[in-house]
GROMACS .gro file of C-alpha atoms in nm:
model
  122
    1UNK     CA    1  11.484 -15.973   4.353
    2UNK     CA    2  11.466 -15.997   3.976
    3UNK     CA    3  11.174 -15.803   3.838
    4UNK     CA    4  11.056 -15.646   3.514
    5UNK     CA    5  10.804 -15.368   3.551
    6UNK     CA    6  10.610 -15.257   3.246
    7UNK     CA    7  10.408 -14.944   3.188
    8UNK     CA    8  10.270 -14.729   2.909
    9UNK     CA    9   9.974 -14.927   2.787
   10UNK     CA   10   9.630 -14.779   2.741
   11UNK     CA   11   9.350 -14.698   2.503
   12UNK     CA   12   9.443 -14.525   2.179
   13UNK     CA   13   9.262 -14.450   1.855
   14UNK     CA   14   9.370 -14.613   1.529
   15UNK     CA   15   9.667 -14.430   1.387
   16UNK     CA   16   9.783 -14.322   1.731
   17UNK     CA   17  10.103 -14.396   1.919
   18UNK     CA   18  10.208 -14.542   2.251
   19UNK     CA   19  10.544 -14.605   2.411
   20UNK     CA   20  10.577 -14.906   2.637
   21UNK     CA   21  10.846 -14.908   2.904
   22UNK     CA   22  11.006 -15.203   3.076
   23UNK     CA   23  11.234 -15.131   3.372
   24UNK     CA   24  11.455 -15.400   3.517
   25UNK     CA   25  11.516 -15.438   3.889
   26UNK     CA   26  11.773 -15.665   4.050
   27UNK     CA   27  11.990 -15.721   3.744
   28UNK     CA   28  12.161 -15.532   3.462
   29UNK     CA   29  11.939 -15.531   3.158
   30UNK     CA   30  12.218 -15.463   2.908
   31UNK     CA   31  12.364 -15.806   2.984
   32UNK     CA   32  12.057 -15.979   2.843
   33UNK     CA   33  11.862 -16.023   2.527
   34UNK     CA   34  11.517 -15.867   2.540
   35UNK     CA   35  11.192 -15.960   2.375
   36UNK     CA   36  10.857 -15.789   2.346
   37UNK     CA   37  10.566 -16.026   2.308
   38UNK     CA   38  10.192 -15.983   2.287
   39UNK     CA   39   9.887 -16.197   2.337
   40UNK     CA   40   9.545 -16.110   2.206
   41UNK     CA   41   9.229 -16.277   2.337
   42UNK     CA   42   9.192 -16.624   2.194
   43UNK     CA   43   9.532 -16.615   2.027
   44UNK     CA   44   9.873 -16.753   2.108
   45UNK     CA   45  10.146 -16.531   2.242
   46UNK     CA   46  10.364 -16.398   1.961
   47UNK     CA   47  10.697 -16.225   1.939
   48UNK     CA   48  10.672 -15.860   1.836
   49UNK     CA   49  11.035 -15.756   1.862
   50UNK     CA   50  11.343 -15.935   1.989
   51UNK     CA   51  11.695 -15.814   2.034
   52UNK     CA   52  12.022 -15.964   2.140
   53UNK     CA   53  12.240 -15.766   2.377
   54UNK     CA   54  12.344 -15.571   2.073
   55UNK     CA   55  12.048 -15.357   1.970
   56UNK     CA   56  12.169 -15.355   1.609
   57UNK     CA   57  12.043 -15.712   1.575
   58UNK     CA   58  11.673 -15.656   1.627
   59UNK     CA   59  11.390 -15.868   1.493
   60UNK     CA   60  11.048 -15.726   1.417
   61UNK     CA   61  10.742 -15.926   1.325
   62UNK     CA   62  10.623 -15.852   0.973
   63UNK     CA   63  10.298 -15.715   1.113
   64UNK     CA   64  10.477 -15.437   1.302
   65UNK     CA   65  10.781 -15.373   1.084
   66UNK     CA   66  10.816 -15.005   1.007
   67UNK     CA   67  10.572 -14.908   1.283
   68UNK     CA   68  10.733 -15.038   1.605
   69UNK     CA   69  11.082 -14.965   1.733
   70UNK     CA   70  11.265 -15.117   2.027
   71UNK     CA   71  11.525 -14.908   2.206
   72UNK     CA   72  11.733 -14.947   2.519
   73UNK     CA   73  11.843 -14.696   2.780
   74UNK     CA   74  12.124 -14.859   2.973
   75UNK     CA   75  12.149 -14.567   3.214
   76UNK     CA   76  11.788 -14.626   3.319
   77UNK     CA   77  11.815 -15.004   3.297
   78UNK     CA   78  11.514 -14.997   3.069
   79UNK     CA   79  11.391 -15.099   2.729
   80UNK     CA   80  11.115 -14.933   2.532
   81UNK     CA   81  10.878 -15.024   2.253
   82UNK     CA   82  10.766 -14.724   2.051
   83UNK     CA   83  10.447 -14.812   1.867
   84UNK     CA   84  10.324 -14.584   1.589
   85UNK     CA   85  10.037 -14.605   1.342
   86UNK     CA   86   9.855 -14.840   1.574
   87UNK     CA   87   9.584 -15.062   1.432
   88UNK     CA   88   9.296 -15.245   1.601
   89UNK     CA   89   9.484 -15.568   1.528
   90UNK     CA   90   9.757 -15.450   1.767
   91UNK     CA   91   9.517 -15.482   2.061
   92UNK     CA   92   9.672 -15.726   2.309
   93UNK     CA   93   9.850 -15.760   2.640
   94UNK     CA   94  10.214 -15.675   2.582
   95UNK     CA   95  10.496 -15.835   2.777
   96UNK     CA   96  10.867 -15.775   2.798
   97UNK     CA   97  11.098 -16.064   2.872
   98UNK     CA   98  11.469 -16.123   2.913
   99UNK     CA   99  11.691 -16.420   2.842
  100UNK     CA  100  12.025 -16.519   2.697
  101UNK     CA  101  11.914 -16.521   2.333
  102UNK     CA  102  11.713 -16.267   2.137
  103UNK     CA  103  11.504 -16.517   1.947
  104UNK     CA  104  11.132 -16.540   1.883
  105UNK     CA  105  11.069 -16.855   2.086
  106UNK     CA  106  10.914 -16.743   2.414
  107UNK     CA  107  11.058 -17.051   2.586
  108UNK     CA  108  11.402 -16.893   2.549
  109UNK     CA  109  11.319 -16.618   2.799
  110UNK     CA  110  11.369 -16.657   3.171
  111UNK     CA  111  11.200 -16.355   3.323
  112UNK     CA  112  10.877 -16.183   3.226
  113UNK     CA  113  10.701 -15.862   3.312
  114UNK     CA  114  10.344 -15.855   3.436
  115UNK     CA  115  10.204 -15.734   3.105
  116UNK     CA  116  10.038 -15.410   3.002
  117UNK     CA  117   9.713 -15.381   2.808
  118UNK     CA  118   9.711 -15.200   2.476
  119UNK     CA  119   9.370 -15.134   2.321
  120UNK     CA  120   9.337 -14.972   1.980
  121UNK     CA  121   8.982 -14.864   1.915
  122UNK     CA  122   8.781 -14.568   1.795
   0.00000   0.00000   0.00000
């Protein structure tokens, strides 16, 4: 059964860090493009970081560039989103997704994780 399981969300103060994990079950993650998306209350889902199979081609939204980093661990069949210097505006439910193309359009992704809540607040 194809499944993406996310973890690592939580409550953090502004300026803090979190690392989100997304573990794939039932398929080999390195064969797919991966996207991290987020959706804040009352807002549309947006792409945070997207990568083709080749991690060197990674997109970051302007709002997170320089603060967030996506990495892969093929041995663990996992992908991570390291989030530093978090801001209240980063508060959202974060999702990982996989598909054939590492583009920002969420319709290009076939499988999605269940989401993990990230709350940045003092």
